[in-house]
PDB file of C-alpha atoms in Angstrom:
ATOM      1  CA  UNK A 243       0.000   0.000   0.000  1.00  0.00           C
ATOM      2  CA  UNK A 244       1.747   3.488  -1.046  1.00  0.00           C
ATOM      3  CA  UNK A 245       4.659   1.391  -1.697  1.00  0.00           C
ATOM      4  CA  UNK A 246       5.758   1.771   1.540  1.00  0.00           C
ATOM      5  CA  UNK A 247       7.232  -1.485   3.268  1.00  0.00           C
ATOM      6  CA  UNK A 248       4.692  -2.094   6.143  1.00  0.00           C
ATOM      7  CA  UNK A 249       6.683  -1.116   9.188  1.00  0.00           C
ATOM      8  CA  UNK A 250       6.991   2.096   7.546  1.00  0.00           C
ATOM      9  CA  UNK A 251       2.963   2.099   6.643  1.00  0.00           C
ATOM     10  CA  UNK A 252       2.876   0.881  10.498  1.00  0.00           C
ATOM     11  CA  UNK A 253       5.063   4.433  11.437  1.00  0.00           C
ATOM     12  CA  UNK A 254       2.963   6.260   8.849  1.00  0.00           C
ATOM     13  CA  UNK A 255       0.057   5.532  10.282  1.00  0.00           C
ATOM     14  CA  UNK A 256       1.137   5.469  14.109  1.00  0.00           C
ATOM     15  CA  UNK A 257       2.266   9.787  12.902  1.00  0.00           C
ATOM     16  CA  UNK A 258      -1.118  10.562  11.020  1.00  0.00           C
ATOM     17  CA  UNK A 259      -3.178   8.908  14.518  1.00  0.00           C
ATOM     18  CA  UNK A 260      -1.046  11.300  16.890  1.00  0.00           C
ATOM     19  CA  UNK A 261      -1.433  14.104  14.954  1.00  0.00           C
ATOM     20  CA  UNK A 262      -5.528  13.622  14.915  1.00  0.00           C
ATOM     21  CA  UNK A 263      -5.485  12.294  18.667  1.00  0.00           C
ATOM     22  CA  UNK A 264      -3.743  15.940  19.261  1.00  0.00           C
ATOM     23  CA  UNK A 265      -6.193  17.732  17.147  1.00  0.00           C
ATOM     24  CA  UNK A 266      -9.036  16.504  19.198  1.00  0.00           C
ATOM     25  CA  UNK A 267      -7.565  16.944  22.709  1.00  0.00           C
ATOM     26  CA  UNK A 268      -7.099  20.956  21.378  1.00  0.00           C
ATOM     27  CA  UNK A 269     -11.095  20.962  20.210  1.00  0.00           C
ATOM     28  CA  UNK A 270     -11.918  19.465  23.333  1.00  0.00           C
ATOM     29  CA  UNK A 271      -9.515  22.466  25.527  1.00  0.00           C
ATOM     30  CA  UNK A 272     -10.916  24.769  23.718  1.00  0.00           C
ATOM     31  CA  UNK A 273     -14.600  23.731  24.501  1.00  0.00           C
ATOM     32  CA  UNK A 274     -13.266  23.677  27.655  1.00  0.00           C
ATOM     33  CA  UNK A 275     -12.119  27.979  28.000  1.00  0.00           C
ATOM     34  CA  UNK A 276     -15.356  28.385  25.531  1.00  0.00           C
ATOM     35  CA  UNK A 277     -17.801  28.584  28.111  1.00  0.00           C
ATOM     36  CA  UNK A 278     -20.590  29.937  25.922  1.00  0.00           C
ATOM     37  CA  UNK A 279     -19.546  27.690  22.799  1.00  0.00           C
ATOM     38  CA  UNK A 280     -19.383  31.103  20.928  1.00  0.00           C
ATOM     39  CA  UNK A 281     -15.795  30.538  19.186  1.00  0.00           C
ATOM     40  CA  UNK A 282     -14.066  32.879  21.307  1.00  0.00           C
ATOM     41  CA  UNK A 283     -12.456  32.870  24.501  1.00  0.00           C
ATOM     42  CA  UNK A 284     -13.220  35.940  26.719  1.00  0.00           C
ATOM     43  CA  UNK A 285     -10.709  36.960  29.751  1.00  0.00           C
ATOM     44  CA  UNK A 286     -13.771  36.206  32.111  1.00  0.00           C
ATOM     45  CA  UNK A 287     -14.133  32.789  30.382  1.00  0.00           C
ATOM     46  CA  UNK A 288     -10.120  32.297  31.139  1.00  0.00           C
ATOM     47  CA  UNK A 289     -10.220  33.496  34.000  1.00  0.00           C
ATOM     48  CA  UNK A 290     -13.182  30.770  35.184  1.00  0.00           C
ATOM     49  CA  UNK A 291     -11.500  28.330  33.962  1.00  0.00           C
ATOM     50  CA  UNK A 292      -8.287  29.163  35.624  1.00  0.00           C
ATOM     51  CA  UNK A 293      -9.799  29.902  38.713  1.00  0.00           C
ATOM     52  CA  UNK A 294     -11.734  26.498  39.124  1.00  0.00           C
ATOM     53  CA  UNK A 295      -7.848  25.107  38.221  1.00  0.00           C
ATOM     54  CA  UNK A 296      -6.798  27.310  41.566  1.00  0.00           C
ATOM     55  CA  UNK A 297      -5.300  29.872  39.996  1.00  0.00           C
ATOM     56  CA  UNK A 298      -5.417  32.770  41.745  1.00  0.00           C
ATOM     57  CA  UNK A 299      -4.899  35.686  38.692  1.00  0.00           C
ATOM     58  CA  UNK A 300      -5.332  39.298  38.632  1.00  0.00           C
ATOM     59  CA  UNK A 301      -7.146  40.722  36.304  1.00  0.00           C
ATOM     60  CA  UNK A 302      -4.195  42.618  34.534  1.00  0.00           C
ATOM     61  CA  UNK A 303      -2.688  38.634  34.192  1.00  0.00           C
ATOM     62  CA  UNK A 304      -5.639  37.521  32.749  1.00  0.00           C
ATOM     63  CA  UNK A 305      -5.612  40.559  30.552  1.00  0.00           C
ATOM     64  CA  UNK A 306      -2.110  39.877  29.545  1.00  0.00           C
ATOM     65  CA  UNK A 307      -2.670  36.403  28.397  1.00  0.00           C
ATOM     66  CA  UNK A 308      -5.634  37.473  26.472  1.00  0.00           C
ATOM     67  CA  UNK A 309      -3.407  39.959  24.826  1.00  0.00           C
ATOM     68  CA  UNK A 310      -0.444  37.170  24.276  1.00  0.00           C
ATOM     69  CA  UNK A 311      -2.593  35.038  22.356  1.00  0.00           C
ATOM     70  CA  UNK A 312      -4.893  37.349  20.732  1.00  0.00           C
ATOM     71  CA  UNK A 313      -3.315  37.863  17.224  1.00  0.00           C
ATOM     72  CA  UNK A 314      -6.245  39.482  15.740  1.00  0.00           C
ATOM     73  CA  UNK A 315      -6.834  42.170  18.823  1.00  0.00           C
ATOM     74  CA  UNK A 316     -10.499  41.801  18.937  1.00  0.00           C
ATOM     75  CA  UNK A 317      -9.746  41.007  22.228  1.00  0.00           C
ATOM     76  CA  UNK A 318     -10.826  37.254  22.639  1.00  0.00           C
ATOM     77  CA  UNK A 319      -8.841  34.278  21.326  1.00  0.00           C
ATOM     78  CA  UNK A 320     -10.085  32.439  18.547  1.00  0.00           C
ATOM     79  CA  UNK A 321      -9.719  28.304  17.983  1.00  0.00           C
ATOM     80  CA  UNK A 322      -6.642  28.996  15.219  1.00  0.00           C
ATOM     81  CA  UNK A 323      -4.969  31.755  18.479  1.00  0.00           C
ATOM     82  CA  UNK A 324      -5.661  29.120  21.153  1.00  0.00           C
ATOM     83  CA  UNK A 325      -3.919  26.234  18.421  1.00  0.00           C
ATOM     84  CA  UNK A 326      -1.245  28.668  17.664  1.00  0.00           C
ATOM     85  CA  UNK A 327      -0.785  29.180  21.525  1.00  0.00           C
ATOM     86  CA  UNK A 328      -0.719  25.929  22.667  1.00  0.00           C
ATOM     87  CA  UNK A 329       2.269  24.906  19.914  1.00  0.00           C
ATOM     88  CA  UNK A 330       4.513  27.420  21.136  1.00  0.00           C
ATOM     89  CA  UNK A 331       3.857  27.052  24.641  1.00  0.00           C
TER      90      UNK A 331
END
């Protein structure tokens, strides 16, 4: 199949299922900070979330983060921000 020799297929595959296991575990973070299921995360969104993980943030550091990972600066992040995020991190 591909004319690849089959442990290589076997590798091939094992790659492609990662890379869709780590897709879904981002959709399902993401539904996680996207309280309302809008698209967007808002800062009080992350900072629910992030309180009911005991984090005790100011608003300024919620803020902040908002601001790291908002590329677009509409002031929420968006699924492709939080993915972009989440790969540098």
């Amino acid at each position: 199949m591909f004319g690849l020799p089959s442990t290589k297929m076997s590798v091939f595959f094992f790659l492609v299922n990662q890379e869709t296991d780590a897709e879904e575990e981002l959709k399902e973070a993401f539904k996680v900070f996207d309280k309302d299921q809008n698209g967007y995360i808002s800062a009080t969104e992350l900072r629910h979330v992030m309180i009911n993980l005991g984090e005790k943030l100011t608003d300024e550091e919620v803020e902040q983060m908002i601001r790291e990972a908002d590329l677009d600066g509409d002031g929420q992040v968006n699924y492709d921000e939080f993915v972009k995020m989440m790969m540098t991190a």
